[in-house]
Structures are given as structure tokens and as C-alpha cells.
Coordinates of C-alpha atoms in Angstrom, one line a residue:
X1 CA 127.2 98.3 67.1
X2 CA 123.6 99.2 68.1
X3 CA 121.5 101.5 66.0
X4 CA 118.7 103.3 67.1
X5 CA 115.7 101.6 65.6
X6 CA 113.4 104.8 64.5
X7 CA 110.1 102.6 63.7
X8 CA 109.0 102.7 67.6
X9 CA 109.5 106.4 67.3
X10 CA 107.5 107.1 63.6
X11 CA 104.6 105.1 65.4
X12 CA 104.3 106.8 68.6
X13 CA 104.0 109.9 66.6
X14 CA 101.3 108.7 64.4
X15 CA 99.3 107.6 67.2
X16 CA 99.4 111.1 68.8
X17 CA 97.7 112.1 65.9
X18 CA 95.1 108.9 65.3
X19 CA 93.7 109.3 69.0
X20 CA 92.3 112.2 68.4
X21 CA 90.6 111.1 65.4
X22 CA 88.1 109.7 67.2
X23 CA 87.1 112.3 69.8
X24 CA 87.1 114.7 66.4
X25 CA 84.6 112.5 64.6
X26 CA 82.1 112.3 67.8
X27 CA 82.4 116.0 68.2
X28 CA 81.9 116.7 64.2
X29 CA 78.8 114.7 64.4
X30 CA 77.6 116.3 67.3
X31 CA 78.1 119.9 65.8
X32 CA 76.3 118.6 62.6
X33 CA 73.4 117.7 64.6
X34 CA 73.5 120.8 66.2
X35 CA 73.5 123.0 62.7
X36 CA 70.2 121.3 61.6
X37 CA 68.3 121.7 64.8
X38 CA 69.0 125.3 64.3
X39 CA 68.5 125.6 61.1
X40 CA 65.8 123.1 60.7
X41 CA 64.4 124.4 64.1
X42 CA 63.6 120.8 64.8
X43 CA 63.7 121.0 68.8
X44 CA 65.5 117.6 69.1
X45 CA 66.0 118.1 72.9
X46 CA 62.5 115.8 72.9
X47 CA 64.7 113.3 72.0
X48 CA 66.7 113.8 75.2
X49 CA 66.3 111.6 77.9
X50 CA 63.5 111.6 79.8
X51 CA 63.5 109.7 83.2
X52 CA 61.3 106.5 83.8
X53 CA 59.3 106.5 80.8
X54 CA 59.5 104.4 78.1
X55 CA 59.4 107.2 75.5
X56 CA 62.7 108.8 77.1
X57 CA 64.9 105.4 76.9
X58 CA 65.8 106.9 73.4
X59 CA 67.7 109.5 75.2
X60 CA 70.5 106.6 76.6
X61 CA 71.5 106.4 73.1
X62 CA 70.6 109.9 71.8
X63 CA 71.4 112.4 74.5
X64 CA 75.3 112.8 73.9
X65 CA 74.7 114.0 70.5
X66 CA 72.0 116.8 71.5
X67 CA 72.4 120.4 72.2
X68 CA 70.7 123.5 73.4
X69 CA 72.9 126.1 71.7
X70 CA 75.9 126.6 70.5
X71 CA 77.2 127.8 74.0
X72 CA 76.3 124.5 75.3
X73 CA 78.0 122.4 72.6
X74 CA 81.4 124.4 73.1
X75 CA 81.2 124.2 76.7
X76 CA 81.4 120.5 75.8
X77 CA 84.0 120.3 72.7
X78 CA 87.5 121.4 74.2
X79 CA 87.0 118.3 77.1
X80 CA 85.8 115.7 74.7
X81 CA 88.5 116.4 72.6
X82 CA 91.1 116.6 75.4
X83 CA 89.8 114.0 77.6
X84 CA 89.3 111.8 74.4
X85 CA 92.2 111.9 72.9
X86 CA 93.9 111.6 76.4
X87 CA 91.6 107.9 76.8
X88 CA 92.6 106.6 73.6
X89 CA 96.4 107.8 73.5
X90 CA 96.9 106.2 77.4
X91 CA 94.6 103.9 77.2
X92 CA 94.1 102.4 74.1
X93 CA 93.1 98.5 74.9
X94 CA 89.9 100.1 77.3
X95 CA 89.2 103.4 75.4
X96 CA 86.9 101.5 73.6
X97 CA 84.9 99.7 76.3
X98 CA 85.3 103.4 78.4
X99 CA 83.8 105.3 76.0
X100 CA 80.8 102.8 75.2
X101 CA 80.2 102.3 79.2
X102 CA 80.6 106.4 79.9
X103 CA 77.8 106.7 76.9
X104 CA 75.3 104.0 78.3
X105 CA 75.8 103.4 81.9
X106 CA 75.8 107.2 82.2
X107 CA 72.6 107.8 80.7
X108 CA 70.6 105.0 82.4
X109 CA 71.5 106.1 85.6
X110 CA 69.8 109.4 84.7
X111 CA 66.8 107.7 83.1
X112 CA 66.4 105.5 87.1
X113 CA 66.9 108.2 89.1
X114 CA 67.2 111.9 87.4
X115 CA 64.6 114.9 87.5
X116 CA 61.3 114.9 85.0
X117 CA 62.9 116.2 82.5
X118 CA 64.8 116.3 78.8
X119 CA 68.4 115.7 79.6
X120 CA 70.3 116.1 76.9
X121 CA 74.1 117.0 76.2
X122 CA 77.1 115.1 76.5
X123 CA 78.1 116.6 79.7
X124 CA 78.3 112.8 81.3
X125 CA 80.6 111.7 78.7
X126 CA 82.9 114.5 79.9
X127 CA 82.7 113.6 83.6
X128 CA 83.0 110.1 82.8
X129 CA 86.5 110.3 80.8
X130 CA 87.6 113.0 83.6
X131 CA 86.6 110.3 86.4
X132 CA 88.5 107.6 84.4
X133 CA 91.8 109.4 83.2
X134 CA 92.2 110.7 86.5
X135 CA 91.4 108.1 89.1
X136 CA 93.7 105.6 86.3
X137 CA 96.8 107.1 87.0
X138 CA 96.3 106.9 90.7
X139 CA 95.2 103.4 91.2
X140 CA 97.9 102.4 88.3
X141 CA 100.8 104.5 89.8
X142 CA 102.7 105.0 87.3
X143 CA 104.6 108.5 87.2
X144 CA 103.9 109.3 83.4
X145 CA 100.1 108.4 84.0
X146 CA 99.7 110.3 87.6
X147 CA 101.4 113.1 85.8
X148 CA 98.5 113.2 83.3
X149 CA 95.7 112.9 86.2
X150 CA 97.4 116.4 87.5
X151 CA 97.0 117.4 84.3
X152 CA 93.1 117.0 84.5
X153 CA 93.2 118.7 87.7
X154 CA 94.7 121.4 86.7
X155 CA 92.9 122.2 83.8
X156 CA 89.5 120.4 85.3
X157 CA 89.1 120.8 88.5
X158 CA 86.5 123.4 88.8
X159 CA 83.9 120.7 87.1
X160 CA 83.6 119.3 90.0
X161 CA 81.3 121.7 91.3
X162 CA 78.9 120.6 88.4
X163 CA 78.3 117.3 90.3
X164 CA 76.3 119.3 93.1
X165 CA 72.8 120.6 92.3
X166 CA 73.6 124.1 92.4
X167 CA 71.6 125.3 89.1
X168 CA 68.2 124.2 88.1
X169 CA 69.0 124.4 84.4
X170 CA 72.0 121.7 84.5
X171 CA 71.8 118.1 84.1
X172 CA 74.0 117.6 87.7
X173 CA 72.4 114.1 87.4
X174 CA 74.4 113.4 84.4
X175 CA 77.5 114.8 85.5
X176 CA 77.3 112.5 89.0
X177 CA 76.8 109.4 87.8
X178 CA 79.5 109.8 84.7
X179 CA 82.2 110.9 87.1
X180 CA 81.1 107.9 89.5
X181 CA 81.1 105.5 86.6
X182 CA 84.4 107.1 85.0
X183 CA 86.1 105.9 88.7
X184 CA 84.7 102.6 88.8
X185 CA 86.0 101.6 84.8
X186 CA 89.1 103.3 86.4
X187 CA 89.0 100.3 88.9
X188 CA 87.6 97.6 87.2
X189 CA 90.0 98.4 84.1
X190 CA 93.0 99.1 86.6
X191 CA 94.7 95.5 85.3
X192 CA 94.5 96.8 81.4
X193 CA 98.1 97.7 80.3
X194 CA 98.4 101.2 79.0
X195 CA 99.9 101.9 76.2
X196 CA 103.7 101.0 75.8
X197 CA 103.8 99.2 78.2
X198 CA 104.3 95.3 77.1
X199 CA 102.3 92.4 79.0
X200 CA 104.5 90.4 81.7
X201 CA 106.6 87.7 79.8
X202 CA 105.6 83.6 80.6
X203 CA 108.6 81.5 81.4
X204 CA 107.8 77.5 81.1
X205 CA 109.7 75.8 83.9
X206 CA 108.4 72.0 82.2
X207 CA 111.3 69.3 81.4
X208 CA 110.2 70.1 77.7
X209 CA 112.2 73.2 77.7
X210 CA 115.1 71.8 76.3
X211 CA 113.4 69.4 73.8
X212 CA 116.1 69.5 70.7
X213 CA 119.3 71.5 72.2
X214 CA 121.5 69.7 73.0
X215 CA 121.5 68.7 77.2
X216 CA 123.2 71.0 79.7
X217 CA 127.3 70.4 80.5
X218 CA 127.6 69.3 84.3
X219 CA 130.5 71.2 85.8
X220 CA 131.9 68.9 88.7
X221 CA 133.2 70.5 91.7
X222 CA 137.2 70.1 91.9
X223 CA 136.9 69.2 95.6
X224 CA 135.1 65.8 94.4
X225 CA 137.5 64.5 92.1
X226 CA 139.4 61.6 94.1
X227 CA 143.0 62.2 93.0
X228 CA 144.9 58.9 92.0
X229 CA 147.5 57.8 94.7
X230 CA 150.8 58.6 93.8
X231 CA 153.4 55.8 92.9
X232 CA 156.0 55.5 95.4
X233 CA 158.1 53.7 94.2
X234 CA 158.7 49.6 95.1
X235 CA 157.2 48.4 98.6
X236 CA 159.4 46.9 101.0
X237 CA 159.1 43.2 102.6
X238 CA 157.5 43.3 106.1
X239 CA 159.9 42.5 108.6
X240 CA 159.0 39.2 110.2
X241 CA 160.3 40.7 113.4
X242 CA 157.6 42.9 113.6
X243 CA 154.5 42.3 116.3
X244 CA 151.8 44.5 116.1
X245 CA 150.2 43.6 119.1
X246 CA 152.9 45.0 121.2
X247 CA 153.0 48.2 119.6
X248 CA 151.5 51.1 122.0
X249 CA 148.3 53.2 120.2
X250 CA 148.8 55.8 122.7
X251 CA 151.1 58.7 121.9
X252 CA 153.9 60.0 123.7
X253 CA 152.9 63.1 124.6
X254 CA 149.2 62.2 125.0

């Protein structure tokens, strides 16, 4: 009889809780830079990015983790947490390459083409994940996935409008380009398996196949099988009467 294995179900449980370990850590680093620049008052927003110097390439690497308040850094926790832990539960093989790709590409797009000026905030990060989760369950199709991109509309939709320069005081830069790199990962990552879903199995069609079991049984088709002619019993002499060559082939009522 078949049991129920429960190991499957004990590890999709712990991983509900180890993908958002990740997102946590990023965020509790983030707030901890946060408390010493306003304790400290060390005005690390210098350290943002600034576009097309040299000075402001620091900011690629830096930006994510730097704040202007604590209004700005909450604004910014709830969707890294959600959209990060959404990443690496669904999408665990590419979470990894996502993330590092939403942090870098994101921010050198800014540094090319954004406004003179610090950017700083992980803002891009957020659009970037939102861009990917989304635009992932559409080009995968997959009802569990699309279900969760209706799930980032739903509670995300509205950040949408941050792509548009609307207010002066917002990176919009940042938010553009990491929603428009988010999609493309979503596309170029589109043939990464999510999670539980196993890779397509690789059947060997090579002679080899059978290589020490012992060789197939050929059935052979009853029809085939030339039945022995029955014995009837002893043959009579010919008559010597008997002329072929006058018999008629043709029969009587042909």
C-alpha cells in the first residue's frame, strides 16, 4: 500500500521560511546603515550615485543600502521583503543572478543616463523584482506562477506611476530602468525551472540500452505460423485410365 511520504512536505515548509532569510538580511543591513547616518550624522547620500563621474561609480555598488530617512527606508522594506522572498521562494535557481543583475545593471543605467545628482535608495531593486516576478509568470504560464504576478498587481500596481517623472525629488531614473531590466531577466531567465518543478527527463534510444538484461521475447503473429498438413490417411494408386489432357479446366457453370 502507498504511504504518503511527508519529507517533500517538511521541506517545502522550511523553504517558506529560508527565502525570506535573505531579503531579511539585505533589509537589516540596510536599516543598520541607516541608524548610523543618523546618529553619526555622516550624510552618506554622497556616496549615492552620481551620474557620469568617476567619483559617483561607487554609487552602483553603494546606492541600495543608502537612505534619506526613515520614511524612505520603510517605503522600501515591506516590497523587498515581499518581492524578495517571492524571487527566491518561485525562483530559486535565478534569484541569485536576479538579484545581483537588478543591483548592478540597475544602477549603471542611472550612472549613463540619470539627472546630476545623488541617487540613492534601493527603489530600483524594488522595480526590478516587481518587473521580474510579474512579467515571469506571464511569459512562463503557469497558473500557480500567473496567480502570483496578480498578486503583485494587486498589491503593486500603483508603482507604476513612479516610473514617470512626476516629482523632482524621486529617483524615477532608477525605478525605469529596474522595472525594464526586471522584464528582460524575466525573458532571458524564462527557460529556468521554478521551483518544484523537475527538469524534462532524457530517454537514450542507442542499441546500448539493453546492454546486460536479458534480450527482448519476439511474439510471432499466429497468422504466420504455417500449420503442418494433416495426415489423411494412406494415398491411393493413380488409375492408369486416367488422361489429364482431356480433362476440361473450364467449369460447368462458367
Amino acid at each position: 500500500m502507498h504511504r504518503s511520504d511527508p519529507q517533500p512536505i517538511d521541506h517545502d515548509r522550511r523553504r517558506l521560511f529560508t527565502a525570506l532569510l535573505p531579503p531579511t538580511m539585505a533589509v537589516a543591513l540596510m536599516w543598520i546603515v541607516l541608524a548610523f547616518d543618523l546618529v553619526y550624522h555622516l550624510d552618506l547620500s554622497r556616496f549615492g550615485i552620481l551620474p557620469r563621474t568617476l567619483i559617483g561609480l561607487r554609487g552602483i555598488v553603494l546606492a541600495p543600502f543608502l537612505h534619506a530617512g526613515v520614511d524612505h527606508l520603510l517605503s522600501n522594506t515591506v516590497p523587498l521583503l515581499v518581492l524578495g522572498w517571492f524571487t527566491v521562494y518561485f525562483y530559486p535557481k535565478a534569484s541569485g543572478r536576479v538579484v545581483l543583475v537588478s543591483w548592478l545593471a540597475t544602477g549603471l543605467w542611472v550612472w549613463v543616463v540619470g539627472r546630476d545628482s545623488h541617487h540613492i535608495g534601493a527603489s530600483g531593486v524594488v522595480y526590478a523584482l516587481a518587473g521580474f516576478v510579474f512579467f515571469s509568470g506571464l511569459f512562463r504560464r503557469r497558473i500557480a506562477l500567473m496567480a502570483v504576478s496578480l498578486i503583485v498587481v494587486f498589491l503593486y500596481g500603483s508603482m507604476w506611476w513612479g516610473m514617470l517623472p512626476l516629482q523632482p525629488s524621486v529617483s524615477w531614473e532608477s525605478h525605469l530602468f529596474g522595472g525594464v531590466v526586471g522584464s528582460v531577466m524575466a525573458w532571458l531567465y524564462r527557460r529556468i525551472p521554478p521551483a518544484h518543478v523537475p527538469p524534462p527527463r532524457i530517454y537514450d534510444d542507442e542499441d546500448d540500452e539493453l546492454d546486460g538484461q536479458d534480450p527482448p521475447i519476439a511474439y510471432q503473429d499466429p497468422g504466420d505460423v504455417q500449420s503442418p498438413t494433416p495426415d489423411l490417411g494412406p494415398r491411393l494408386p493413380p488409375d492408369p485410365m486416367y488422361d489429364p489432357s482431356r480433362t476440361s479446366s473450364t467449369y460447368p457453370w462458367g
